[in-house]
Coordinates of C-alpha atoms in Angstrom, one line a residue:
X1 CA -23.7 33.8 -7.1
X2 CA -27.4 33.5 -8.5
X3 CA -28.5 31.0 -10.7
X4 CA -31.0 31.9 -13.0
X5 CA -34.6 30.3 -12.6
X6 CA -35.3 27.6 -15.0
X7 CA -38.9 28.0 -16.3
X8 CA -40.9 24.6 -17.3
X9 CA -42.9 25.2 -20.9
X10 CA -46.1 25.6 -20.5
X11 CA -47.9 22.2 -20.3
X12 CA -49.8 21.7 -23.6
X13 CA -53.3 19.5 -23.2
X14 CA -53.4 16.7 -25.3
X15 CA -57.5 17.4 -25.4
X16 CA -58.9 20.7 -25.4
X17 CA -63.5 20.5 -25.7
X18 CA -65.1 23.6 -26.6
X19 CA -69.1 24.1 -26.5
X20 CA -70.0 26.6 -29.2
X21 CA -73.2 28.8 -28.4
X22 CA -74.6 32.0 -29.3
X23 CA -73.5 32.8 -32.4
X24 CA -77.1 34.0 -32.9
X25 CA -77.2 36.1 -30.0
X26 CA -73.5 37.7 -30.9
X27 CA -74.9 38.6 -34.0
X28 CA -78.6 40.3 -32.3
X29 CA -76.7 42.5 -30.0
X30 CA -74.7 43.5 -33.1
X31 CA -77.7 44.2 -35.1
X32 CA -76.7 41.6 -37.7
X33 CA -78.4 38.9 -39.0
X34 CA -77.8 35.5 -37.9
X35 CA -76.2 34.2 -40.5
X36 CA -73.0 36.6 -39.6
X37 CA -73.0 35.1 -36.4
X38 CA -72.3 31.9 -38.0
X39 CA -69.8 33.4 -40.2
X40 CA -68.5 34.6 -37.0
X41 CA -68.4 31.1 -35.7
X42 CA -66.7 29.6 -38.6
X43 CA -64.2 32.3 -38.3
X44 CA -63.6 31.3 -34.2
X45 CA -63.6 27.4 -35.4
X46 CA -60.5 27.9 -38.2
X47 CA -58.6 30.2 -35.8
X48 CA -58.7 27.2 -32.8
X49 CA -58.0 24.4 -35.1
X50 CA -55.3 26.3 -36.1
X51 CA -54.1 26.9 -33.0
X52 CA -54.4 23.6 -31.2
X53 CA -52.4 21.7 -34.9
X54 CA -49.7 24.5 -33.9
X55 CA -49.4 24.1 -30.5
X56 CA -49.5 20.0 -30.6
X57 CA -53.1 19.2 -29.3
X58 CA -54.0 15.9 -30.1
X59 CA -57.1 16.0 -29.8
X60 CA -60.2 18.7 -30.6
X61 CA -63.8 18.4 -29.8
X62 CA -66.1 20.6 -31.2
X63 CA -69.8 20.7 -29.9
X64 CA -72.0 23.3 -32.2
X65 CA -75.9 24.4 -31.5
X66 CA -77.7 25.2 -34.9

């Protein structure tokens, strides 16, 4: 008789830190102007906040280079 494995969730951090940079050189090696690497950015920022409400983080720290 086997018993089936029993697998933990996956451990959810209760901070998560994230150091945005380079938006304006995302944008260069695109040939776009800087601005859509901000746009870019802004896009990348909803998507985690998003994420981390869904998924229970407590906490979010953003640090952004302009």
């Amino acid at each position: 008789m086997s018993k089936a494995k029993q697998e933990a969730p996956p451990a959810i951090p209760r901070h998560v830190a994230i150091i945005m940079d380079g938006n304006n050189r995302w944008a260069k090696k695109r040939l776009l102007p800087g601005v859509a690497g901000h746009k870019a950015g802004v896009d990348a920022v909803r998507a985690v906040i998003e994420v981390c409400a869904e998924g229970g983080v407590e906490v979010l720290t953003l640090l952004a280079f302009f």
